[in-house]
Coordinates of C-alpha atoms and ligand atoms in Angstrom, one line a residue:
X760 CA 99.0 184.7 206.7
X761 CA 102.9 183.8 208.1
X762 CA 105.5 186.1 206.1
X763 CA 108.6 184.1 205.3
X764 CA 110.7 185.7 208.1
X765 CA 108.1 184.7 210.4
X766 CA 107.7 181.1 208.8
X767 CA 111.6 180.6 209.0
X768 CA 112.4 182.0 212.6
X769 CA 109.0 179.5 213.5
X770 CA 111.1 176.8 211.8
X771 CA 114.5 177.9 212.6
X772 CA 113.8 176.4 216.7
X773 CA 112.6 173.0 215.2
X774 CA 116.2 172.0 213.7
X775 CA 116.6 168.4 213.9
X776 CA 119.7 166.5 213.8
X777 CA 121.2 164.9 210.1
X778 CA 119.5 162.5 208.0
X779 CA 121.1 160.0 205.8
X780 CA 124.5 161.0 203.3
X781 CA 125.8 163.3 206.1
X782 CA 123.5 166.1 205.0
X783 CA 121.9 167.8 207.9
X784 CA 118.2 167.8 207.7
X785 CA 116.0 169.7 209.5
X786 CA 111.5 168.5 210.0
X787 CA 109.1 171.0 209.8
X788 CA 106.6 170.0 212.6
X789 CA 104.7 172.7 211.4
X790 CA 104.0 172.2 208.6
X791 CA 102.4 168.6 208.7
X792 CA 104.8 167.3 206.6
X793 CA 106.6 164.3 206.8
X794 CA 108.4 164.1 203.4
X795 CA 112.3 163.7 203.7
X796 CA 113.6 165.7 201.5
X797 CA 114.3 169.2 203.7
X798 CA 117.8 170.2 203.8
X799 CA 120.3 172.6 205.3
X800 CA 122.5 173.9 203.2
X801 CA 125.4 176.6 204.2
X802 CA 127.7 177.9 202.3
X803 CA 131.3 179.4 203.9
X804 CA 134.6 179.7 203.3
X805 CA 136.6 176.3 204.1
X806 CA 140.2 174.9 203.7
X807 CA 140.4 172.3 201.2
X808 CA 142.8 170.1 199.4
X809 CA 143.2 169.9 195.7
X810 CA 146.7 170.1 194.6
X811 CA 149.5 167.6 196.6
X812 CA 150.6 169.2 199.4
X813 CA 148.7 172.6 198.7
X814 CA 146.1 174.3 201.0
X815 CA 143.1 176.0 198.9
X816 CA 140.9 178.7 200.6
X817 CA 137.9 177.9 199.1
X818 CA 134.4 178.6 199.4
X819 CA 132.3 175.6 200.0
X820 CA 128.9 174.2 200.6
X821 CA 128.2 172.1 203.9
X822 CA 132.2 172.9 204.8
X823 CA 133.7 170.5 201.7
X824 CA 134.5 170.1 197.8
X825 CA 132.4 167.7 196.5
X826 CA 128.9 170.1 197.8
X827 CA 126.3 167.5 199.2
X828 CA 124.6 166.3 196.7
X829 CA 120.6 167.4 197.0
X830 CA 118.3 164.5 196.4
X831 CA 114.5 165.6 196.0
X832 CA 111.5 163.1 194.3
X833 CA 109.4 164.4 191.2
X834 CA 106.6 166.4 192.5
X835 CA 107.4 166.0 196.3
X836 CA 107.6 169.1 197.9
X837 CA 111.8 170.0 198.9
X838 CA 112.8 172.5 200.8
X839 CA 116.6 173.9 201.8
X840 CA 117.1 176.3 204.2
X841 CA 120.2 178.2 203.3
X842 CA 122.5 179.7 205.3
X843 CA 124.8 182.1 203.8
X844 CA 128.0 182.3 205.9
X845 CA 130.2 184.0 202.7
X846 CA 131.4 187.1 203.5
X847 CA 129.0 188.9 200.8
X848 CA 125.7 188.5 199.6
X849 CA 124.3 185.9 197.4
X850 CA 121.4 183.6 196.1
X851 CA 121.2 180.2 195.1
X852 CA 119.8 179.4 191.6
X853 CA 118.4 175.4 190.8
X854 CA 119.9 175.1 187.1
X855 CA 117.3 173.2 185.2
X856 CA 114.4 172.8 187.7
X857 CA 110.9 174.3 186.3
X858 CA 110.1 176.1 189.4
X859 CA 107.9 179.4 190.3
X860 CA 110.1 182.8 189.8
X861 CA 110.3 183.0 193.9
X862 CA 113.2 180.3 193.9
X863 CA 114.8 180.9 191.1
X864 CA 117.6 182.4 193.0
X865 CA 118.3 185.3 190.8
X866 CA 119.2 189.0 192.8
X867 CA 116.7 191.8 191.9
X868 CA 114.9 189.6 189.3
X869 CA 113.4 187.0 191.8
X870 CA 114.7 188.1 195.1
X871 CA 116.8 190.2 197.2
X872 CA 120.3 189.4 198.0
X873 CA 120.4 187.1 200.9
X874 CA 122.7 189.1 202.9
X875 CA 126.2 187.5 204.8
X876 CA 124.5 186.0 207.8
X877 CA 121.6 185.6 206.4
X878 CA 118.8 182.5 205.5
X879 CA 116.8 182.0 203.4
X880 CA 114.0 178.9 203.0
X881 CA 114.0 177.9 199.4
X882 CA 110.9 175.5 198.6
X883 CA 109.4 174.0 195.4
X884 CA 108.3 171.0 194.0
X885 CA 110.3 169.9 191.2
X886 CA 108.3 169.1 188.1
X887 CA 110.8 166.8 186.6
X888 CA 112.9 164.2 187.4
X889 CA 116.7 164.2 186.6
X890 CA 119.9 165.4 186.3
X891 CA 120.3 169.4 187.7
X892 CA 122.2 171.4 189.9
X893 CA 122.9 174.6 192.5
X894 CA 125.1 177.4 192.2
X895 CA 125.0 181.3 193.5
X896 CA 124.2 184.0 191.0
X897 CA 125.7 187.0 192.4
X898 CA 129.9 187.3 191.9
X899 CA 129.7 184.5 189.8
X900 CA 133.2 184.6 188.5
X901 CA 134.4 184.2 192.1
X902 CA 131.5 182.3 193.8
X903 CA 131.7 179.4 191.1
X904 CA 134.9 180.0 190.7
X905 CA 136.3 179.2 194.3
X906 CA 133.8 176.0 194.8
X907 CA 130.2 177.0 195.2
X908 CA 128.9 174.4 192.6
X909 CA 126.6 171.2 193.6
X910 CA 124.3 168.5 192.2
X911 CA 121.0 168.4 192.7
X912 CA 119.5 165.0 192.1
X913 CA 115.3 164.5 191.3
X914 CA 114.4 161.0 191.4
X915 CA 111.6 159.8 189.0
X916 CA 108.6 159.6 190.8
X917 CA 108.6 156.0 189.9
X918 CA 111.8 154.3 191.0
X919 CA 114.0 153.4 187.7
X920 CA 115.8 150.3 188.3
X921 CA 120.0 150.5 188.1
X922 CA 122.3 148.9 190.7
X923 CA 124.3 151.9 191.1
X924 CA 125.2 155.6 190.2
X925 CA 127.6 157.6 189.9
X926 CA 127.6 161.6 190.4
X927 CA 130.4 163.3 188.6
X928 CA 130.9 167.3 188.8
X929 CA 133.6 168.1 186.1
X930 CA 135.9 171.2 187.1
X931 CA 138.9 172.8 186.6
X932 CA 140.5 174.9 189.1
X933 CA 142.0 178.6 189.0
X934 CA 144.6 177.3 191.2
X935 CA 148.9 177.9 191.6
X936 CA 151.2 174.8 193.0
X937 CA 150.5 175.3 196.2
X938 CA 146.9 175.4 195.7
X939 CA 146.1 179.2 196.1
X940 CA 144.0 180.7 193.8
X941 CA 145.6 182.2 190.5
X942 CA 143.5 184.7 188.0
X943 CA 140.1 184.0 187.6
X944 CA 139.3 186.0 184.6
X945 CA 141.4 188.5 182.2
X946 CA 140.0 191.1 180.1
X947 CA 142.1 189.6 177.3
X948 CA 140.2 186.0 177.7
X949 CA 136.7 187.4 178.5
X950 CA 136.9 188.7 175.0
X951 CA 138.0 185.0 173.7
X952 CA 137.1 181.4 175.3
X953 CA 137.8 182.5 178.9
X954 CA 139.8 181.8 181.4
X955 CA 140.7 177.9 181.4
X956 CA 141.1 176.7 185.1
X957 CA 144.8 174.3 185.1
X958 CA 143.8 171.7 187.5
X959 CA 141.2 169.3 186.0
X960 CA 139.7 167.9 188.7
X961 CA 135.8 165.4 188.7
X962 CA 135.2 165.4 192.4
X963 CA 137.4 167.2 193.8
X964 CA 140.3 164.8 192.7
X965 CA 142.4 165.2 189.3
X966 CA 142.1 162.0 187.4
X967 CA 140.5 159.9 190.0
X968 CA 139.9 156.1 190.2
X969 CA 136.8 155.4 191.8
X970 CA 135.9 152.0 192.8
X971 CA 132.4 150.6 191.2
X972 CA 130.8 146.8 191.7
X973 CA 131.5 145.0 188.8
X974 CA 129.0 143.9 186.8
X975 CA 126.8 146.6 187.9
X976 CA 123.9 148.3 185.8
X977 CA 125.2 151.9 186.6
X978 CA 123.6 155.3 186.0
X979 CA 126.7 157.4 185.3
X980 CA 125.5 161.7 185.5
X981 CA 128.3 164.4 184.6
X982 CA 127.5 167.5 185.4
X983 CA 129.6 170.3 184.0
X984 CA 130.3 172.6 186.7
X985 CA 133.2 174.7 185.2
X986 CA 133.2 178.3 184.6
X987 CA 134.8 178.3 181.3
X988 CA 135.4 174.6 179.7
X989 CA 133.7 172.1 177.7
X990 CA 134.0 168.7 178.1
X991 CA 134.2 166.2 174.7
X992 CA 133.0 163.2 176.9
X993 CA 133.8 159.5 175.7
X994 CA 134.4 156.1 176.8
X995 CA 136.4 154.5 173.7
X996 CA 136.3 150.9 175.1
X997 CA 133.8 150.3 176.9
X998 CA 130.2 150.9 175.4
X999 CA 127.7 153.4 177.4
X1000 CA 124.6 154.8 176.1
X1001 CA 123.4 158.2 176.2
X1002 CA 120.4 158.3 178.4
X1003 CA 119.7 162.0 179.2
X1004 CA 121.1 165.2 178.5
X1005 CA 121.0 168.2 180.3
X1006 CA 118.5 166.7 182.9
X1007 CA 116.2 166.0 179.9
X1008 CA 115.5 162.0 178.7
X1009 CA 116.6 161.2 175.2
X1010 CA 113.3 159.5 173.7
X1011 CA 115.7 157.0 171.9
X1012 CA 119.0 156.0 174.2
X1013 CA 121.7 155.7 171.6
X1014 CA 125.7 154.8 172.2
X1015 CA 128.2 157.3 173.4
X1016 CA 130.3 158.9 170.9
X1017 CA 131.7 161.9 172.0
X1018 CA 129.6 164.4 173.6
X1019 CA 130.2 168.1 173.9
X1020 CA 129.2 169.4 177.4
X1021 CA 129.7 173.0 177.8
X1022 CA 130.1 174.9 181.2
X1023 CA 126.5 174.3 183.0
X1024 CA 125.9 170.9 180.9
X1025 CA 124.9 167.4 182.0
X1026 CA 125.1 163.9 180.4
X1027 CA 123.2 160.9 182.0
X1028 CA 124.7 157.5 180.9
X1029 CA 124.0 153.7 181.3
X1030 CA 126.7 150.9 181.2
X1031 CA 126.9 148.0 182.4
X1032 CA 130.5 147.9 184.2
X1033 CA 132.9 145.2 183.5
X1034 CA 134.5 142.6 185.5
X1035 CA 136.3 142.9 188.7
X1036 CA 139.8 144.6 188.2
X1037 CA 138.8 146.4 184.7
X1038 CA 138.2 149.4 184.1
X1039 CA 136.1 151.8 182.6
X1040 CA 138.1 154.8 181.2
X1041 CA 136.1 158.7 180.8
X1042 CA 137.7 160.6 178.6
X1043 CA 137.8 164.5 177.4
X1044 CA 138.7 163.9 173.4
X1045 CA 140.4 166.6 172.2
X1046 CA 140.7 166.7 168.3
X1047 CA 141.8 162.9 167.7
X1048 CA 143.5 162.9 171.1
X1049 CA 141.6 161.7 174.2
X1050 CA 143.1 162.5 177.7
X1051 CA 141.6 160.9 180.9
X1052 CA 139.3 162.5 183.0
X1053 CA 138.5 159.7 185.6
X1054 CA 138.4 155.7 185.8
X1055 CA 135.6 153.7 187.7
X1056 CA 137.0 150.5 188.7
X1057 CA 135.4 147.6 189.4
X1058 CA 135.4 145.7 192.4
X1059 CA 133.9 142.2 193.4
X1060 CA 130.0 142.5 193.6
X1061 CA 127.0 140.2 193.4
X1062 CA 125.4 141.9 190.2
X1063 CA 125.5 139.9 186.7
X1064 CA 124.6 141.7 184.4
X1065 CA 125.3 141.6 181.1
X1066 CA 123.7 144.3 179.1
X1067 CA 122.1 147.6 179.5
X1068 CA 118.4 147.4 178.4
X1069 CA 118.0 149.9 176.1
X1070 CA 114.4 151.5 177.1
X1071 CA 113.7 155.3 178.0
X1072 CA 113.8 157.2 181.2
X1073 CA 110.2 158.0 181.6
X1074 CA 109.2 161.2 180.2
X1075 CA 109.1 164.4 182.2
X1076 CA 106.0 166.3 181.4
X1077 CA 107.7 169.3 179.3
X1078 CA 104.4 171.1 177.9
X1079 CA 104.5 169.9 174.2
X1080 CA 105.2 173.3 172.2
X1081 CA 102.3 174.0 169.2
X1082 CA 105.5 174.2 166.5
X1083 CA 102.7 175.2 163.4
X1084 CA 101.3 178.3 165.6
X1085 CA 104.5 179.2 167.6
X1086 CA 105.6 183.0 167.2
X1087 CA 109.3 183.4 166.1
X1088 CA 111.5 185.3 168.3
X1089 CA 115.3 185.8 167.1
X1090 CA 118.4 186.6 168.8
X1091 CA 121.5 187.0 167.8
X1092 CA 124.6 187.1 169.8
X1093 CA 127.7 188.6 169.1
X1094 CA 130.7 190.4 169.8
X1095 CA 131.3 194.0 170.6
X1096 CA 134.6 194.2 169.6
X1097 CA 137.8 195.8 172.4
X1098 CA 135.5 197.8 174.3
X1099 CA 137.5 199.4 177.3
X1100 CA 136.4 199.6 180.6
X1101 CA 133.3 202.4 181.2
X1102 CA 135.6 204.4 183.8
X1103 CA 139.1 204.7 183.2
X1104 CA 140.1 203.3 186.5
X1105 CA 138.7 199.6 185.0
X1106 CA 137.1 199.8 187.9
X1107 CA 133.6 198.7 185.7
X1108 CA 133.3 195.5 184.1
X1109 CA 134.3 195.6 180.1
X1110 CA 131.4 194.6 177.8
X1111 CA 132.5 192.1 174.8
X1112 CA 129.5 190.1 174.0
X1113 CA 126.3 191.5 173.3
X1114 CA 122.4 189.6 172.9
X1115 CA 120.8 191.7 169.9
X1116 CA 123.1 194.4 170.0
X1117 CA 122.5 194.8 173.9
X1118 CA 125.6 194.2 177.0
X1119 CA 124.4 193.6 180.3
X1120 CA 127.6 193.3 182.1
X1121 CA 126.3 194.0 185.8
X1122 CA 123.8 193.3 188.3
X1123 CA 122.6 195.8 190.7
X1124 CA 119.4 196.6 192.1
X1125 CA 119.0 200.1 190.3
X1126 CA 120.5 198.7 187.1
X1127 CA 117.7 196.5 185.6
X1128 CA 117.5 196.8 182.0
X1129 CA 114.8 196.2 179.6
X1130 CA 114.1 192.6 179.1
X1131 CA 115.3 191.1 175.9
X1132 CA 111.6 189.9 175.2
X1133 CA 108.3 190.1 176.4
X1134 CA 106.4 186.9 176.1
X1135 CA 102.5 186.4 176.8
X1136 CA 102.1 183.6 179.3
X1137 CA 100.9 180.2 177.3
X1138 CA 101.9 180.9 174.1
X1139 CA 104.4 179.2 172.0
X1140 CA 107.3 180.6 170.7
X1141 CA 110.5 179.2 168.7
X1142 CA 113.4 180.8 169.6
X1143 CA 115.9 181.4 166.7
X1144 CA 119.9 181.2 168.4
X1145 CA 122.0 182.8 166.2
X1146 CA 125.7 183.3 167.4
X1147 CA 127.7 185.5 165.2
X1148 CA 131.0 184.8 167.0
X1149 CA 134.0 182.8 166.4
X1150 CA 133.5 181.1 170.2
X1151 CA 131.2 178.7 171.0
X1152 CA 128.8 179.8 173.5
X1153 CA 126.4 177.6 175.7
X1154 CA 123.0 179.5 175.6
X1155 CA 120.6 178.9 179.1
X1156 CA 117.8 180.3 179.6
X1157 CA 116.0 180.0 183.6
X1158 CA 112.6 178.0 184.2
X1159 CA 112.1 176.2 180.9
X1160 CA 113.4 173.8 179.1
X1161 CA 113.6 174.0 175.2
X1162 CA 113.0 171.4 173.2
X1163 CA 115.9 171.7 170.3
X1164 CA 114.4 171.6 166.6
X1165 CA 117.4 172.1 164.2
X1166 CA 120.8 173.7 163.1
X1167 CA 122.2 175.3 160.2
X1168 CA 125.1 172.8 161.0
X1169 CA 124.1 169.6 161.9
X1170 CA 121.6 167.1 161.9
X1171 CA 119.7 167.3 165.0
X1172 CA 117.4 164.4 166.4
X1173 CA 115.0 166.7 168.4
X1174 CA 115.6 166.7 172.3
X1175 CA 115.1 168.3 175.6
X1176 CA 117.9 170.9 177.4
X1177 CA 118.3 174.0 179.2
X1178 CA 120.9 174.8 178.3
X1179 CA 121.9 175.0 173.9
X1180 CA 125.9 174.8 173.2
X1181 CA 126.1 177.2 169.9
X1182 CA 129.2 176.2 167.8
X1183 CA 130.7 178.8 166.3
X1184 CA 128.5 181.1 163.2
X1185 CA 125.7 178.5 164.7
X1186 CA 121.7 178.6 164.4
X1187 CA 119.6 176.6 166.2
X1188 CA 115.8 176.6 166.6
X1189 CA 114.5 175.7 169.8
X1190 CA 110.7 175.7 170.8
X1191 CA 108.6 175.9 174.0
X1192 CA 105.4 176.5 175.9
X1193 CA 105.6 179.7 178.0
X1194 CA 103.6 178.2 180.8
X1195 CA 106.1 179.9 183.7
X1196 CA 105.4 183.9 184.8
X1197 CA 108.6 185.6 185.6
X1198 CA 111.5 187.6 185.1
X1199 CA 113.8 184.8 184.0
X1200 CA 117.6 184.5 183.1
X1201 CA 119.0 184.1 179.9
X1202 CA 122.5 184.1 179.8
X1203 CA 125.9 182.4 178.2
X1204 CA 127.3 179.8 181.1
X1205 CA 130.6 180.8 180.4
X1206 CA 130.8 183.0 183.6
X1207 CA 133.2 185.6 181.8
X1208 CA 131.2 186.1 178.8
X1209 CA 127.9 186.2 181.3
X1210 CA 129.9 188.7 183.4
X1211 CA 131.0 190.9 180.4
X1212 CA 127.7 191.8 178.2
X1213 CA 126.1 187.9 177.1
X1214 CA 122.9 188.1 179.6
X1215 CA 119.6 189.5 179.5
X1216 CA 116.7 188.3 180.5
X1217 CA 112.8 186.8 179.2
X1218 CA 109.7 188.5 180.9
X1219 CA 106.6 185.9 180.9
X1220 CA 103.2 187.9 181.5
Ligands
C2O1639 CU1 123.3 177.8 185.8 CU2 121.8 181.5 185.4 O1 122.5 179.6 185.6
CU1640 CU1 119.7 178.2 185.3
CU1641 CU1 129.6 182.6 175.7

């Protein structure tokens, strides 16, 4: 037996050059493998521009803003060595992927703090294709908050055929004129929506043009990478259909209305995009009003097509939940009301939001709560969501994904997530198979309402 220190010091001398999309890769002559998809991944503090003429010191993957964007295959083996080069400790946690406790990247629950300085060799085989991505999980408000947000991309096993794609990380920044960094979080907004960042920004760039072929079958994938927001996404003139959501194939694609994407979200689309010199217009609708968020324009290109065919992404193989036989767990979230700061120096975090009466407002090795509910490996349970608040509240739970069954508010085709956006006074039923041992997450994505009571987590024995 090779401990992992051992395994990644062996590895650490057999560094190899960068592969292909700038991203450095490293080979594992070791291990017999010859699969591409091995990464290096560091995260550090780097300069960046996102406001004209301002400098922002942000924290960054790979030294930028847009993070690399991770490509694995369905059930190929991908590995990242991570390099933390922050000034404090963290962990990287894969949003979405079905992968053992070990990687979840979670402090305490799944493993230790990877200290500044530090590696550590992430590895997994992804279980399902689509759209996911990476993010720390320790000072989350601040982490997240100053840039450390990427996509992680897993292809279907079997090639799906578009001309083109488009990778789109939504985000509004916490940032002054002259690009510094202004107040992340206030008690007063924890307690409410949270803190709205003021620069709206997809890529890095606030309402960009990006050029696309024209007449291009194109695989459009938002990811909501925002602490705080939702998006209301919609193109009003061009027509798109709705592919995936949250990583998770629709069985049906249907047209694009307007769809809510709260903060840890994703929408896959398909268009077909128009002539050379048009363009297509994403929007964030707000009420009646729709505001842009970023244009793809096209450019002179070979491709003619004409329309998107309207057939499935293939199926990922989600364990089909026993509905009939499925035990009935319920939660309800809610608010604690102006609860002040534990000490009187505010030095602690205050707790607002509560899952079944219980705050967890802080992470620490010697503060481990209870979990929120003990499940027995391989059974089924429907989860009842109930949010008794006035806020709307997107609802993720680590290593599963849910299959949603209904609402007390609207009608709901069934479908696949992670990650459930409750509107306000909201139920909604979701099911699953608890096939996955662990201590896993289960938290609100807005990072403020996480950080001040709304997270707990699911033990699977
Ligand atoms: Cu994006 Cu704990 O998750
Ligand atoms: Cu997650
Ligand atoms: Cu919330």
């Amino acid at each position: 037996m090779i401990n992992r220190r051992d395994f990644l010091g062996s590895m650490l001398s057999t560094v190899v050059g960068a592969g292909a999309l700038g991203i450095p890769r490293f080979s594992l002559a070791a291990s017999g493998s010859d699969d591409p998809y091995d990464y290096i991944l560091t995260a550090e503090p780097a300069d960046i521009s996102l406001v004209p003429g301002g400098v922002t010191h942000a924290l960054c993957f790979d030294g930028g803003y847009p993070a690399p964007i991770i490509r694995g295959r369905q059930g190929k083996t991908l590995r990242i060595l991570f390099k933390n080069r922050l000034n404090e400790p963290t962990t990287i946690h894969w949003h979405g992927l079905r992968i053992p406790i070990e990687m979840d990247g979670v402090p305490f629950l799944s493993q230790p703090p990877i200290a500044a300085g530090e590696d550590f060799l992430y590895e997994f085989v992804p279980p399902d294709a689509g759209t996911f991505w990476y993010h720390p999980h320790v000072n989350s408000i601040i982490q997240l908050g100053k840039g450390l947000v990427g996509a992680i991309i897993i292809d279907e096993a079997e090639a799906v055929d578009f001309d083109h794609e488009e990778v789109l990380l939504l985000k509004n920044w916490h940032v002054n004129d002259d690009g510094s960094f202004s107040e992340f979080t206030s008690p007063r907004n924890a307690a409410r929506m949270g803190t709205p960042g003021r620069w709206e920004t997809v890529n890095g760039q606030h309402k960009p043009t990006f050029p696309v072929p024209a007449g291009a079958l194109t695989r459009i994938r938002l990811l909501n990478v925002d602490n705080t927001l939702i998006y209301n996404v919609a193109i009003p003139d061009h027509s798109a259909w709705v592919i995936a959501i949250d990583g998770s194939p629709v069985d049906q694609p249907y047209p694009l209305q307007v769809h809510a994407m709260g903060p840890g979200m994703r929408l896959d689309l398909a268009l077909v995009t128009p002539v050379a010199g048009e363009l297509v217009r994403i929007k964030n609708a707000k009420g009646r009003l729709m505001f842009d968020l970023v244009n793809l324009q096209a450019e002179a290109s070979a491709f003619k097509r004409q329309t998107v065919p309207v057939k499935p992404l293939p199926a990922n193989p989600i364990p089909k939940p026993d509905i009939e036989h499925a035990e009935t767990v319920n939660f309800v979230f809610e608010w604690e009301g102006a609860i002040s700061p534990a000490d009187k120096d505010g030095n602690s975090d205050p707790k607002f939001w509560t899952i079944n009466r219980r705050a967890w407002d802080k992470m620490t090795a010697d503060y481990i709560p209870d979990p929120v509910a003990r499940l027995v490996l391989g059974k089924n349970y429907i989860f009842n969501l109930r949010n008794n608040t006035p806020n709307r509240h997107p609802i993720h739970l680590h290593g599963f994904i849910w299959k949603v069954l209904n609402s007390n508010k609207k009608e709901i085709v069934p479908f696949h997530t992670d990650t459930v956006l409750l509107e306000k006074y909201e139920t909604v039923q979701v099911a699953f198979v608890a096939d996955n041992p662990g201590r896993w997450m289960y938290h609100c994505h807005v990072i403020e309402h996480m950080k001040t009571g709304l997270m707990g987590y699911i033990e699977v024995v």
